[in-house]
PDB file of C-alpha atoms in Angstrom:
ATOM      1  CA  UNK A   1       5.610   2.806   9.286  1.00  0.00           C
ATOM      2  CA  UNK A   2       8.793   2.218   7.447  1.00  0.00           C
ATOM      3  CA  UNK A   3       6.947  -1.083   5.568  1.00  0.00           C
ATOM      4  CA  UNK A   4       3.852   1.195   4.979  1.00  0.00           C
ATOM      5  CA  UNK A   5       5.344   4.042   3.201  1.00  0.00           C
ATOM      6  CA  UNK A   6       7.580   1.579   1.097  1.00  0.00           C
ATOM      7  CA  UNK A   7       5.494  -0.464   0.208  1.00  0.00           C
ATOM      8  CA  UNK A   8       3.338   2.771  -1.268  1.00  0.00           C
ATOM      9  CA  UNK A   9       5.837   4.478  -2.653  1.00  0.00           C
ATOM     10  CA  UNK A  10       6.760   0.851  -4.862  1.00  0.00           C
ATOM     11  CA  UNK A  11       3.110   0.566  -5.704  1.00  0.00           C
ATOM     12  CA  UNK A  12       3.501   3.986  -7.346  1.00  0.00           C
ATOM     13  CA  UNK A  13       6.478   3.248  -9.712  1.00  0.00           C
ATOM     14  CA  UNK A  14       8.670   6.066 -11.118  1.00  0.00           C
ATOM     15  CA  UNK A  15      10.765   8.273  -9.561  1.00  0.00           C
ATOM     16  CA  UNK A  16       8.877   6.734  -6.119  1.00  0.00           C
ATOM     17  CA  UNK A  17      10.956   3.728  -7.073  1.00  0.00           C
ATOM     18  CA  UNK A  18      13.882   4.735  -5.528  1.00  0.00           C
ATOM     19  CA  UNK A  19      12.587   6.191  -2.176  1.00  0.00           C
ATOM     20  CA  UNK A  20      10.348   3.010  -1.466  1.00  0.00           C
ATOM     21  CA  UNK A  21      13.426   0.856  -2.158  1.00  0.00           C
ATOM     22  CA  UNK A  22      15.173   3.292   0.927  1.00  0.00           C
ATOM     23  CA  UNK A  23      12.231   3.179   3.064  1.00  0.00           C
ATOM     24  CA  UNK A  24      12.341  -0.750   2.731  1.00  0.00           C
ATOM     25  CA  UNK A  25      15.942  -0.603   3.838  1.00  0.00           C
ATOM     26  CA  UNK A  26      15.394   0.705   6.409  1.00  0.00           C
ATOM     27  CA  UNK A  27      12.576  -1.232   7.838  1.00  0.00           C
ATOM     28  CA  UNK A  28      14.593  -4.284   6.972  1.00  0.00           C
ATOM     29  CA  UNK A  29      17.312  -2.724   9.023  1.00  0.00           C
ATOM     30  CA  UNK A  30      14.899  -2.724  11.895  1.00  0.00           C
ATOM     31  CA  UNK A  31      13.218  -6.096  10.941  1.00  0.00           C
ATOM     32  CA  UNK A  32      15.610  -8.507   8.969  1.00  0.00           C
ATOM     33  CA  UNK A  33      12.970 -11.155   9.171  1.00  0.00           C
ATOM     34  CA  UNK A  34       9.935  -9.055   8.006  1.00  0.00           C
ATOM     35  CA  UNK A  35       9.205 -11.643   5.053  1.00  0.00           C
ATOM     36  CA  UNK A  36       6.624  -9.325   3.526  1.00  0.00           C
ATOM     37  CA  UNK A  37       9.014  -6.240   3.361  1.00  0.00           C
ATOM     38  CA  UNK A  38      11.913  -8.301   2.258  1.00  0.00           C
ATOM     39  CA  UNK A  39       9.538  -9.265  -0.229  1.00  0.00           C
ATOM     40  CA  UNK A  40       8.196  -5.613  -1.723  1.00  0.00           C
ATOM     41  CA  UNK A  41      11.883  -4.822  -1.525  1.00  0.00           C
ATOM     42  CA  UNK A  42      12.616  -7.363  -3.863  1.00  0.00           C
ATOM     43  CA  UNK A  43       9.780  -6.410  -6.273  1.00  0.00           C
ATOM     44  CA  UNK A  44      11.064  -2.579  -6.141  1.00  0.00           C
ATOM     45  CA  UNK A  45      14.607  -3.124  -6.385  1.00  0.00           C
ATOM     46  CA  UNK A  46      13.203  -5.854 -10.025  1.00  0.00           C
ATOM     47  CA  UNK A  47      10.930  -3.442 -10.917  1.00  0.00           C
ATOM     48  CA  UNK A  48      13.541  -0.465 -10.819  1.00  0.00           C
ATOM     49  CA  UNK A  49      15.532  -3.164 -13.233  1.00  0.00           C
ATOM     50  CA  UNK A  50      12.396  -2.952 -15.781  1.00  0.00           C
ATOM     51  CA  UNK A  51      12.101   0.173 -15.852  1.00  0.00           C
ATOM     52  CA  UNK A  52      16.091   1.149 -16.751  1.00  0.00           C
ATOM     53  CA  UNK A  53      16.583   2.887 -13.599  1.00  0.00           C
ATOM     54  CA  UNK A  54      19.389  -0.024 -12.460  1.00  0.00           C
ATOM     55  CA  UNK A  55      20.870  -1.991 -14.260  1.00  0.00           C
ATOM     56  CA  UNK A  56      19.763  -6.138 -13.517  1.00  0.00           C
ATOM     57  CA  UNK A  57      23.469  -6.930 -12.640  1.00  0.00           C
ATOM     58  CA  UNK A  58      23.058  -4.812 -10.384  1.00  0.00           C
ATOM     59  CA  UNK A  59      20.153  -5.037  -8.965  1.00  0.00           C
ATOM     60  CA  UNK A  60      18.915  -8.868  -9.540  1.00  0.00           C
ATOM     61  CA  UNK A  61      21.332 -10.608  -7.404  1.00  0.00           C
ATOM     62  CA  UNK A  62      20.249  -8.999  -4.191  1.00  0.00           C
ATOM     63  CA  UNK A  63      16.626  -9.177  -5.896  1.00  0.00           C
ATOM     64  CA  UNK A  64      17.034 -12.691  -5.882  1.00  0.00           C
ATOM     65  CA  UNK A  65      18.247 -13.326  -2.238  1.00  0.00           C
ATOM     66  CA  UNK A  66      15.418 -11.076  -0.885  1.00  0.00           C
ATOM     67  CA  UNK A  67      12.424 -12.925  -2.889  1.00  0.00           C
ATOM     68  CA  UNK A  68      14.264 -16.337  -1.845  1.00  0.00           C
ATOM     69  CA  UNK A  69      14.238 -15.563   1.738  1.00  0.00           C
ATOM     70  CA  UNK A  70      10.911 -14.131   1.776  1.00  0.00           C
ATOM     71  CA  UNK A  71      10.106 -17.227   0.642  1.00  0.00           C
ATOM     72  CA  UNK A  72      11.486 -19.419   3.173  1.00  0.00           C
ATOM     73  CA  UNK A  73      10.318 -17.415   5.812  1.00  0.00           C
ATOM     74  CA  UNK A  74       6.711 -17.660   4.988  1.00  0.00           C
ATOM     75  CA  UNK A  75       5.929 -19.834   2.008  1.00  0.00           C
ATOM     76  CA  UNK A  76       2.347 -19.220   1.747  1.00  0.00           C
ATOM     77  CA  UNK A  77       3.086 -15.199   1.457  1.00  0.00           C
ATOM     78  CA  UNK A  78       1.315 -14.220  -1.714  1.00  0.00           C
ATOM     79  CA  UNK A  79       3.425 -11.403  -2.021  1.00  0.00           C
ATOM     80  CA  UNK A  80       6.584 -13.242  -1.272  1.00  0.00           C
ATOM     81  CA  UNK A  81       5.538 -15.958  -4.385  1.00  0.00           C
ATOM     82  CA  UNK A  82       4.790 -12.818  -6.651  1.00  0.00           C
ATOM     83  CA  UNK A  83       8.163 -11.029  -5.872  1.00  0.00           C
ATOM     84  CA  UNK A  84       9.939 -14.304  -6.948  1.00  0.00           C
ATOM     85  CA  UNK A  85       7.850 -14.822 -10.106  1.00  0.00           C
ATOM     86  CA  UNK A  86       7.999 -11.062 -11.452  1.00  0.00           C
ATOM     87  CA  UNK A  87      11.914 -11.202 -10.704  1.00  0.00           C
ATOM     88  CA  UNK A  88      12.237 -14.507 -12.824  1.00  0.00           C
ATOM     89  CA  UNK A  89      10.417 -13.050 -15.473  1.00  0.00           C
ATOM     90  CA  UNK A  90      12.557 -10.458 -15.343  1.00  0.00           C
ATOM     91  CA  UNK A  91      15.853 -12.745 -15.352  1.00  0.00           C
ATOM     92  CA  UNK A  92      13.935 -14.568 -18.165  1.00  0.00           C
ATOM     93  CA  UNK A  93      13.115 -18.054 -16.677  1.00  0.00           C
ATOM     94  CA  UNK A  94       9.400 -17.996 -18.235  1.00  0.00           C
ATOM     95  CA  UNK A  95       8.782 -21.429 -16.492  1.00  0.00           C
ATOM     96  CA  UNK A  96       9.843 -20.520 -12.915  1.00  0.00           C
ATOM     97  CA  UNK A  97       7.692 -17.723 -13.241  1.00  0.00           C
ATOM     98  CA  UNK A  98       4.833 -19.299 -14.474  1.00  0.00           C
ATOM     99  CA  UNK A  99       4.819 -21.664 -11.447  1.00  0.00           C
ATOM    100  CA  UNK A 100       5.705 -18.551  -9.275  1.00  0.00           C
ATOM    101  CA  UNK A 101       2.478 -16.670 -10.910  1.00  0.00           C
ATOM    102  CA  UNK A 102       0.262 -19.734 -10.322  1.00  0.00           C
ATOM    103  CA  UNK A 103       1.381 -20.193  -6.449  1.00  0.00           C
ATOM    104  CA  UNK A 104       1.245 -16.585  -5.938  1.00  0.00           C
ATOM    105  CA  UNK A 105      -2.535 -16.149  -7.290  1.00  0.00           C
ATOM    106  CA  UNK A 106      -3.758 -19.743  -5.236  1.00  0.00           C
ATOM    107  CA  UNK A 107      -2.253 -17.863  -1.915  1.00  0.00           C
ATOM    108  CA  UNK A 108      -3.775 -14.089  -3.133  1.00  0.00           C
ATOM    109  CA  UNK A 109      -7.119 -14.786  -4.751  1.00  0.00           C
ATOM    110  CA  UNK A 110      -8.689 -11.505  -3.725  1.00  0.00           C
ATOM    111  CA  UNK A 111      -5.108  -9.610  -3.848  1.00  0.00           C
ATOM    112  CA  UNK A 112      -6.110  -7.345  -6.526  1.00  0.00           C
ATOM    113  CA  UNK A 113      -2.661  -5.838  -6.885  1.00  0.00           C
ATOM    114  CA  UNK A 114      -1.728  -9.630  -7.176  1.00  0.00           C
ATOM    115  CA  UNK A 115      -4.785 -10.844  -9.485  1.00  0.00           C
ATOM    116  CA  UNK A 116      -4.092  -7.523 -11.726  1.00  0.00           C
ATOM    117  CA  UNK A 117      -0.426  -7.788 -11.836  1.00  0.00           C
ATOM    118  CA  UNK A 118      -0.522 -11.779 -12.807  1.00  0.00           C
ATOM    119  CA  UNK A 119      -3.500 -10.598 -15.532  1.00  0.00           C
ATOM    120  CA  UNK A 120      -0.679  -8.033 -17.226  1.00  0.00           C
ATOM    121  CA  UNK A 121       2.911 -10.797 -16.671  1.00  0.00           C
ATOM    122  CA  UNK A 122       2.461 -13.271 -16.519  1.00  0.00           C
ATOM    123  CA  UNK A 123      -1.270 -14.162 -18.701  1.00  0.00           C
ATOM    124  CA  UNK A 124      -0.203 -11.092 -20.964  1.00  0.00           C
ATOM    125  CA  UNK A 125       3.441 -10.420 -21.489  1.00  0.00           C
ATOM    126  CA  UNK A 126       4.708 -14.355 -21.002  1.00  0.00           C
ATOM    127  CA  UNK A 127       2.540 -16.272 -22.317  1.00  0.00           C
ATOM    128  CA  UNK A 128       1.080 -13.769 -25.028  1.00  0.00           C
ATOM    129  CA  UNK A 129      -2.750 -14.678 -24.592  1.00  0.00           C
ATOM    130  CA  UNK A 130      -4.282 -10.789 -24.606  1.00  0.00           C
ATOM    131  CA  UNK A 131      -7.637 -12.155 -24.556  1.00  0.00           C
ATOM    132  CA  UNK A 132      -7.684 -13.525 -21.418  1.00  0.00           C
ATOM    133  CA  UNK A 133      -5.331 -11.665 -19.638  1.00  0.00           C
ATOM    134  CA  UNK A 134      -7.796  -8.707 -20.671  1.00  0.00           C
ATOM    135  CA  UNK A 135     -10.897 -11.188 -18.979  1.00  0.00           C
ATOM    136  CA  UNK A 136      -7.973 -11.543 -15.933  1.00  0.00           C
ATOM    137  CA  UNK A 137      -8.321  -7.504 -15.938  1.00  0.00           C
ATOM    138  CA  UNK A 138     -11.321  -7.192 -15.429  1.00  0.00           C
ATOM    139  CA  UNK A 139     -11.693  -9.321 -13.043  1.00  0.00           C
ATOM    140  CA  UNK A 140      -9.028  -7.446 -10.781  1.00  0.00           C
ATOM    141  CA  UNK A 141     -10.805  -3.911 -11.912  1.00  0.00           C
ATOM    142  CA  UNK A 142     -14.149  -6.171 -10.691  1.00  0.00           C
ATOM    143  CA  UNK A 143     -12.726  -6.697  -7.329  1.00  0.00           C
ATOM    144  CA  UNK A 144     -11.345  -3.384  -6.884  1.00  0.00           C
ATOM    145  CA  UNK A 145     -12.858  -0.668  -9.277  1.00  0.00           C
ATOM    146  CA  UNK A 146     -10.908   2.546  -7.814  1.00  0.00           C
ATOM    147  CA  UNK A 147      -7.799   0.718  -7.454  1.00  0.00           C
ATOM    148  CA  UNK A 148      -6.424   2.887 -10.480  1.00  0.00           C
ATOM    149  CA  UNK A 149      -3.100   0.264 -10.446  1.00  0.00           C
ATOM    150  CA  UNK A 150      -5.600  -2.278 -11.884  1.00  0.00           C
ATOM    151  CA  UNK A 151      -7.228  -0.147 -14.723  1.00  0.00           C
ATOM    152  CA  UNK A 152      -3.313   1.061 -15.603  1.00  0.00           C
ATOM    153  CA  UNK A 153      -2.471  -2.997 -15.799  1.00  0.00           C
ATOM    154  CA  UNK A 154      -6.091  -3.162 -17.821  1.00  0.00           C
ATOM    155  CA  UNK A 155      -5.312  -0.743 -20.159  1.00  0.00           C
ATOM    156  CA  UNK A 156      -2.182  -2.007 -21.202  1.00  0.00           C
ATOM    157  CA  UNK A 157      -3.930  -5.242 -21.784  1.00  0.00           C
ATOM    158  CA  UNK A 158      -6.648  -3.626 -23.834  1.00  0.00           C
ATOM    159  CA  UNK A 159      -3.938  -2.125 -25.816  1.00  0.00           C
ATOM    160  CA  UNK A 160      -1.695  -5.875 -26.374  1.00  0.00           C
ATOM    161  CA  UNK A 161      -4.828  -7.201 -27.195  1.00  0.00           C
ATOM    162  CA  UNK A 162      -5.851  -4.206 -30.246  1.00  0.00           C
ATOM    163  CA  UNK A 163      -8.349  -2.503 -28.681  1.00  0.00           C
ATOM    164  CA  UNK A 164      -6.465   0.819 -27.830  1.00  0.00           C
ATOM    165  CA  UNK A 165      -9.817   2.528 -27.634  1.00  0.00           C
ATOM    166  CA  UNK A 166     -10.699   0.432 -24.590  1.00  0.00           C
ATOM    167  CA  UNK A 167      -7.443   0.689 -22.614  1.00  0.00           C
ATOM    168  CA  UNK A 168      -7.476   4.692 -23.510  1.00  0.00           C
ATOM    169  CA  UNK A 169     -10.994   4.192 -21.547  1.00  0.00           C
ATOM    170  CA  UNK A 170      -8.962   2.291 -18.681  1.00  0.00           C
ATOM    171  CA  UNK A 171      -6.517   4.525 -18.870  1.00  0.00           C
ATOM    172  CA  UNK A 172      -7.820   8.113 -18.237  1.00  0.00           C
ATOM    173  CA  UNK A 173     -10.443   6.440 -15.592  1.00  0.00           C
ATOM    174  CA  UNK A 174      -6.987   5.315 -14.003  1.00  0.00           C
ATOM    175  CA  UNK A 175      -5.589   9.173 -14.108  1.00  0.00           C
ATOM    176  CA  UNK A 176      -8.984  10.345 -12.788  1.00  0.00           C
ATOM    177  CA  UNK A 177      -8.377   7.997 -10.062  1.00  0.00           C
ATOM    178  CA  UNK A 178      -5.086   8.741  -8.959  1.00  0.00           C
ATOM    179  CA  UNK A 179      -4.172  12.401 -10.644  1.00  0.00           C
ATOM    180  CA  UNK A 180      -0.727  12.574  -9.357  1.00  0.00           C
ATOM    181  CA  UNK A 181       0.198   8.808 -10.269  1.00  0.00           C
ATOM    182  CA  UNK A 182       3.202   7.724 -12.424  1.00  0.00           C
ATOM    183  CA  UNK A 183       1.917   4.419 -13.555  1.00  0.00           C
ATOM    184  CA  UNK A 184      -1.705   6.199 -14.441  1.00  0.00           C
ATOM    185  CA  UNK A 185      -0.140   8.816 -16.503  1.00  0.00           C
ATOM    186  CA  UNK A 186       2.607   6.334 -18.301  1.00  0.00           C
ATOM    187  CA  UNK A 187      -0.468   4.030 -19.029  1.00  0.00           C
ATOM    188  CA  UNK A 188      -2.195   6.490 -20.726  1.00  0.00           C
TER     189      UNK A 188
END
């Protein structure tokens, strides 16, 4: 239960950073070797990092050690692979990350959080091709069309790319989809 509602409250960013991070604790606390909550942990606590709400010295240390062991407890975790190649974008090792993105979507090919959030990183922000990170987009919004995560992750590839009008599309489909949602509403 612990997992379930952290892992949730991560997916919806803002102030639901914090609580999933708690809510992760404590399953950890409970289940030290649960590699895919050590691994969500690790994506909140980078995540929180991004977004200002800690700052990475803080943070990206224990970031680090949770994505690493999630790692070596189950190397073919997509989510575990992802957590480590969001955090070293975030620490600014564009190469480990790349290989972390590419490992992550081989283990995850129909994880659409994984296929969208790859699409908007690691395609988009690190290696700067818009175009195809928007064709990456839609391919997660394919898999998934109410997943209103993806279409958030689409529209801000729409707008990278110059074609605001499209991602303003993504966007408010996104808010219809999940009215109450941080991410939707920052997208837009």
């Amino acid at each position: 239960h612990l997992f379930l509602k952290g892992r949730a409250l991560v997916s919806q960013r803002g102030p639901s950073l914090p609580l999933g991070v708690a809510s992760l604790d404590a399953a950890i606390a409970l289940a030290p070797d649960y590699a895919a909550a050590l691994a969500v942990l690790a994506n909140g606590l980078t995540l929180m990092c991004i977004f200002g709400a800690l700052r990475p010295e803080a943070a990206l240390p224990r970031a680090r050690g949770l994505a690493a062991r999630a790692v070596a407890l189950d190397p073919a975790l997509a989510d575990a692979r992802m957590a480590s190649a969001l955090l070293a974008a975030a620490e600014g090792d564009r190469a480990m990350s790349e290989r972390e993105w590419e490992r992550a979507a081989a283990l995850g090919p129909a994880n659409v959080d994984l296929q969208s959030a790859r699409a908007l990183w690691d395609i988009g922000y690190l290696r700067g091709e818009f175009d195809s990170a928007v064709d990456a987009g839609l391919r997660a919004v394919g898999m998934d069309p109410l997943s209103a995560y993806a279409r958030s992750n689409l529209a801000l590839l729409y707008a990278h790319a110059g074609r605001a009008a499209e991602g303003v599309v993504q966007a408010r489909r996104a808010v219809e989809l999940d009215p109450k949602g941080f991410y939707s509403h920052l997208t837009l």
